[in-house]
Short mmCIF file of C-alpha atoms in Angstrom, two decimals:
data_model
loop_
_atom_site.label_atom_id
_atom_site.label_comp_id
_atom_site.label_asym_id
_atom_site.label_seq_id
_atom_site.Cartn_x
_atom_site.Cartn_y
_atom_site.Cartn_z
CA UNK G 1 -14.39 8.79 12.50
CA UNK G 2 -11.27 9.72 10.46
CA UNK G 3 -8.75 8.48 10.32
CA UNK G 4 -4.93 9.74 9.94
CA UNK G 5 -4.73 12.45 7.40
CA UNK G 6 -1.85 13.50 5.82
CA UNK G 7 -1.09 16.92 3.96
CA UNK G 8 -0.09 17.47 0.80
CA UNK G 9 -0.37 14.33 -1.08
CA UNK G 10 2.04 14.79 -3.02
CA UNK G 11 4.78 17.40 -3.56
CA UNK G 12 7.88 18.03 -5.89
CA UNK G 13 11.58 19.79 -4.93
CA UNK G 14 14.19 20.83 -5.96
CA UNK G 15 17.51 20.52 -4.05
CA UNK G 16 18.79 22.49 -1.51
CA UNK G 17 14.71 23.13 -1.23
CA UNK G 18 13.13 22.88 2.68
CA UNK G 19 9.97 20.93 3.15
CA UNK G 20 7.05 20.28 5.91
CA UNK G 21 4.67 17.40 5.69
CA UNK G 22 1.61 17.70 8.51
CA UNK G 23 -0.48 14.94 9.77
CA UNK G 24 -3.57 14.66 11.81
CA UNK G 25 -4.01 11.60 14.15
CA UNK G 26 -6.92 9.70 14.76
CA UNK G 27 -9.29 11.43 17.48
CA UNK G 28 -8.08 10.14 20.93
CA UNK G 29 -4.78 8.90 19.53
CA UNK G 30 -1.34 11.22 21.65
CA UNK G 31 1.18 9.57 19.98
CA UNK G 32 2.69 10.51 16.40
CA UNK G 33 5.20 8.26 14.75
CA UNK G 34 6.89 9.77 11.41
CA UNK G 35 8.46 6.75 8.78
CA UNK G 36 10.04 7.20 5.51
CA UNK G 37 9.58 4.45 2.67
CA UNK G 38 12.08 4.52 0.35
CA UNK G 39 10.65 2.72 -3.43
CA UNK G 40 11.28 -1.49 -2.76
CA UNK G 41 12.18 -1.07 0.87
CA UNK G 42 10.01 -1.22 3.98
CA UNK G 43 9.12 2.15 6.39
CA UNK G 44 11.88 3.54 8.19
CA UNK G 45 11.60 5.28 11.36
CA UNK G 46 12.17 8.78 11.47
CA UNK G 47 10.50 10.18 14.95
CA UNK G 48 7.67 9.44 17.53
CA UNK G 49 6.34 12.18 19.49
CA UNK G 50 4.10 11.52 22.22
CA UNK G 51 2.31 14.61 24.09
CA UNK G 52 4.71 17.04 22.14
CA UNK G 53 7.77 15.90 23.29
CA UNK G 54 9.90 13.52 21.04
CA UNK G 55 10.41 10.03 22.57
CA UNK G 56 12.29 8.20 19.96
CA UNK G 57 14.80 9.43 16.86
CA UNK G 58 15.58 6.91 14.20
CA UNK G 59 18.88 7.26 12.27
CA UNK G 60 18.63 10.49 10.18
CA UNK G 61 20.53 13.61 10.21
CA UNK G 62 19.17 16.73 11.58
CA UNK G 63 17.93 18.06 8.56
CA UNK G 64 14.88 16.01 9.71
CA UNK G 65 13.19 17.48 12.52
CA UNK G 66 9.65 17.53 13.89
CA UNK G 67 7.21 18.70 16.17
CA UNK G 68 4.00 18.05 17.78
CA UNK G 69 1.20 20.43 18.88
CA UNK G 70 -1.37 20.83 21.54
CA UNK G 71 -4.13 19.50 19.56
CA UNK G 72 -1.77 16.62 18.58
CA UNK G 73 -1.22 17.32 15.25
CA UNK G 74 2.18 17.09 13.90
CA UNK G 75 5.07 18.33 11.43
CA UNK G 76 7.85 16.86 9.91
CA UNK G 77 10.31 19.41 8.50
CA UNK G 78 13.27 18.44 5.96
CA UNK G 79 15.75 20.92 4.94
CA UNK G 80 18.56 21.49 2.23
CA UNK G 81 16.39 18.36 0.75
CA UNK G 82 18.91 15.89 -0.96
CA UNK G 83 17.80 13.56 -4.31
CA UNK G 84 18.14 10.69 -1.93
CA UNK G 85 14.64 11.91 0.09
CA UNK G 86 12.95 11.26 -2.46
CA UNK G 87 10.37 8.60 -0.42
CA UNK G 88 6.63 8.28 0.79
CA UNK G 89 6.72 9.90 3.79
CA UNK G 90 4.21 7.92 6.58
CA UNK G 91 2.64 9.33 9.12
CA UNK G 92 1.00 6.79 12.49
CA UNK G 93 -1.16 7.57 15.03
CA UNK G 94 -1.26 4.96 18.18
CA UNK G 95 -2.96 5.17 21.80
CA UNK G 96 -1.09 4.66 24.53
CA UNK G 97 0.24 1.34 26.76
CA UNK G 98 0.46 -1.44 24.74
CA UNK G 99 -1.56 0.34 22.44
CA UNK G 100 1.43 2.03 21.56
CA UNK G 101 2.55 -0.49 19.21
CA UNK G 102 -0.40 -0.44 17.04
CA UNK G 103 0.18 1.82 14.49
CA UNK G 104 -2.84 3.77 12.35
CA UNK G 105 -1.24 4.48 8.97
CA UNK G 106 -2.16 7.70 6.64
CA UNK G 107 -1.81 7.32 3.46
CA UNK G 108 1.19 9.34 2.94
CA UNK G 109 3.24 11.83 1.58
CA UNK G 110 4.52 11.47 -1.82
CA UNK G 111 7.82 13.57 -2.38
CA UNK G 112 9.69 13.80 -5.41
CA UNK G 113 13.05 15.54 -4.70
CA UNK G 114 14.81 16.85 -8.63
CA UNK K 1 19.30 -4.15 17.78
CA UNK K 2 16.03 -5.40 16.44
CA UNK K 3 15.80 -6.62 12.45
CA UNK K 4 13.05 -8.21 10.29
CA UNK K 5 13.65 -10.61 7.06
CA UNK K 6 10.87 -11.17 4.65
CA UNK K 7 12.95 -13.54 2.77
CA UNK K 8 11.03 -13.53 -0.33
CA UNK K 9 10.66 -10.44 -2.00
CA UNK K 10 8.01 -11.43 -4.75
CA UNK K 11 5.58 -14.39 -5.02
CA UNK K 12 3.21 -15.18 -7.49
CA UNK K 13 0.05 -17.67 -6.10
CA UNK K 14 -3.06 -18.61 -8.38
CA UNK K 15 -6.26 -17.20 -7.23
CA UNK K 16 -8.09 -19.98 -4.50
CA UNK K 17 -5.22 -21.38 -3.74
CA UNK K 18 -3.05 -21.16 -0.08
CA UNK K 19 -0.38 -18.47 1.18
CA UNK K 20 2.08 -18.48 3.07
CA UNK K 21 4.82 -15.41 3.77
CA UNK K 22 7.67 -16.07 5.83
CA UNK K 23 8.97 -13.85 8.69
CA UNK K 24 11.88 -13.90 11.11
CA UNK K 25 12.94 -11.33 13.45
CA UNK K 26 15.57 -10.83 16.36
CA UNK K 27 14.72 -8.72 19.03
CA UNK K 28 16.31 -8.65 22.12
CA UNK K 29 13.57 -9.04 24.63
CA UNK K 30 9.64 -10.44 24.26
CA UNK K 31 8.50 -8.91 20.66
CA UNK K 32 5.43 -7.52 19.77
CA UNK K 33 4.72 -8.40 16.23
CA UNK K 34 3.02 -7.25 13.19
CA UNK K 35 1.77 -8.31 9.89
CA UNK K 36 0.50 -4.81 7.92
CA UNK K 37 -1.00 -4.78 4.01
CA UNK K 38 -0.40 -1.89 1.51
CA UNK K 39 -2.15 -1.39 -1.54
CA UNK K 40 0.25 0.94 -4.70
CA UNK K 41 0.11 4.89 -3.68
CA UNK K 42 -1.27 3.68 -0.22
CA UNK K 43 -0.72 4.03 3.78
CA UNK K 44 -0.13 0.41 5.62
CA UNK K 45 -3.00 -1.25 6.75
CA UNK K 46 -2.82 -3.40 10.11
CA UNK K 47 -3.50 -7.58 9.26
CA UNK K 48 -3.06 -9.25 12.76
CA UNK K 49 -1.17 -8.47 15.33
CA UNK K 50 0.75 -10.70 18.51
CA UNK K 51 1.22 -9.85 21.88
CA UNK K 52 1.28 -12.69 23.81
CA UNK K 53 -0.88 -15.96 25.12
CA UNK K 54 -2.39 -17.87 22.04
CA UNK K 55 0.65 -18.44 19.06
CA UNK K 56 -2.05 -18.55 16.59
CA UNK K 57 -3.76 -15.25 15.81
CA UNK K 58 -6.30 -14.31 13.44
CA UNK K 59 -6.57 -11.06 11.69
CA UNK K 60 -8.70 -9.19 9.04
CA UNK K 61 -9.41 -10.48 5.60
CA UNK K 62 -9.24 -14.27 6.64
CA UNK K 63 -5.67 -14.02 7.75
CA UNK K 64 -3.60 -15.94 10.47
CA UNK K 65 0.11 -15.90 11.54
CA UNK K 66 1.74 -18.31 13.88
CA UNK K 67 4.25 -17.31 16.37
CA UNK K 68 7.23 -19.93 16.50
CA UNK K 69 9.63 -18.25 19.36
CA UNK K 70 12.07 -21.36 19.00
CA UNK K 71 12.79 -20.18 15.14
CA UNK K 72 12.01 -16.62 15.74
CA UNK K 73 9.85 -17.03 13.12
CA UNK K 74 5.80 -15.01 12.61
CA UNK K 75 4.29 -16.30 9.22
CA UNK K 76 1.43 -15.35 7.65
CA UNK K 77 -1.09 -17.42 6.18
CA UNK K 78 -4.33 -17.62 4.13
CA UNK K 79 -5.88 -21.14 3.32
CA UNK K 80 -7.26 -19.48 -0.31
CA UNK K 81 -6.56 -16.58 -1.70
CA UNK K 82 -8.32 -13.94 -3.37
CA UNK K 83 -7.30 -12.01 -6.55
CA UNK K 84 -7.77 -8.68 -4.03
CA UNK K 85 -5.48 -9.98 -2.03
CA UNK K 86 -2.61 -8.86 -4.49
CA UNK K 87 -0.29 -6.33 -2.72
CA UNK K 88 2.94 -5.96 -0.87
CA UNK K 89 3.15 -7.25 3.03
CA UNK K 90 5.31 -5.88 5.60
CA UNK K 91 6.36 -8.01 9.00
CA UNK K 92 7.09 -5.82 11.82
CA UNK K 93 8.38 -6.16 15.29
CA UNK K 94 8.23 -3.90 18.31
CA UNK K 95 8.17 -4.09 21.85
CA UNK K 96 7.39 -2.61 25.60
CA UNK K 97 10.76 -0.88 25.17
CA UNK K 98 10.02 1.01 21.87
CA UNK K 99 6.58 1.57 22.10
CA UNK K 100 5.64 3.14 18.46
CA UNK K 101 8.75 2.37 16.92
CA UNK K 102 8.55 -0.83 14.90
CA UNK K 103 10.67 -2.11 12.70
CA UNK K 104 9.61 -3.60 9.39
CA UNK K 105 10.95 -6.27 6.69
CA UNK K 106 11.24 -5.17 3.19
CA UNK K 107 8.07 -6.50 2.21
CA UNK K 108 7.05 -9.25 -0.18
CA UNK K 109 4.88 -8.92 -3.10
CA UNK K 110 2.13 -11.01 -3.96
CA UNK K 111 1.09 -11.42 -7.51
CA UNK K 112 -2.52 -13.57 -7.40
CA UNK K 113 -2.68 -15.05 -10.85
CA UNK K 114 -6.86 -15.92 -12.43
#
């Protein structure tokens, strides 16, 4: 089976520049959690959608917004992209229950904001 | 509000010998905890994780972490290391409240030297 897949690999922008990252959960898996990782620092939570609605916001502004579709696929959008975005951007898949908290990693989304 | 400390950021073990990576969280109610693995340029990869009932749990890759709730404490621990065990480690804690929304430590390196 495969597993989370994340798309592009990596991507460079300029400033002021708008963005969307897409990811693919694991067959079976509703929920979606987003995470930025910032060079030397741990993940970050950004969002976690869970049968396309949005269940959980981390601290970012709302130039970061996502979405989830009916095949459970989902985008994260960034616009007027600042130097500071400049992260891997992680995508999770997870079941549901308790299964929740078990996170499937992809292996992320490199962007370089210049 | 929930927090992780991996108080060591880098550590350097020779190759057969033990590990251990310290973790303490606070979370406000029973925590779910996490140990994950990530190799450079890659997604997290999921070590062990706790729920509840045993303290002791075993994960992939000849792993273990030990659930102390007195110190809030969730080590990991390998009796000898391998030289593909070099990567960076991330503790993480989430819960029944948050479902999909952990929070992770900085991370600590580990160097394995020959």
């Amino acid at each position: 089976d495969a597993g989370v897949t994340q798309s592009p690999t990596h991507l460079i922008k300029t400033r002021g520049q708008h963005v969307t990252l897409r990811c693919s959960p694991i067959s079976g898996h509703k929920s979606v959690s987003w995470y930025q990782q910032v060079l030397g620092q741990g993940p970050q939570f950004i969002f976690q959608y869970y049968e396309k609605e949005e269940r959980g916001r981390g601290n970012f502004p709302d130039r970061f917004s996502a979405r989830q579709f009916p095949n459970y696929s989902s985008e994260l959008n960034v616009n007027a992209l600042l130097l500071g975005d400049s992260a891997l951007y992680l995508c999770a898949s997870s079941t549901t229950g308790v299964g929740a908290n078990v996170l499937t990693f992809g292996a992320g989304s490199r962007l370089t904001v210049l | 509000a929930q927090s992780v400390t991996q108080p060591d950021i880098h550590i350097t073990v020779s190759e057969g010998a033990s590990l251990e990576l310290r973790c303490n969280y606070s979370y406000g109610a029973t925590p779910y905890l996490f140990w994950y693995v990530q190799s450079p340029g890659q997604g997290l990869q999921l070590l062990l994780k706790y729920f509840s009932g045993d303290t002791l749990v075993q994960g992939i890759k000849g792993f273990e972490a030990e659930f102390k709730r007195s110190q809030s404490s969730f080590n990991l621990r390998k009796p000898s290391v391998h030289w593909s065990d070099a990567a960076e480690y991330f503790c993480a804690v989430g819960g029944s409240t948050n479902a999909g929304k952990s929070t992770f430590g900085d991370g600590t390196t580990l160097t394995v030297k020959p």
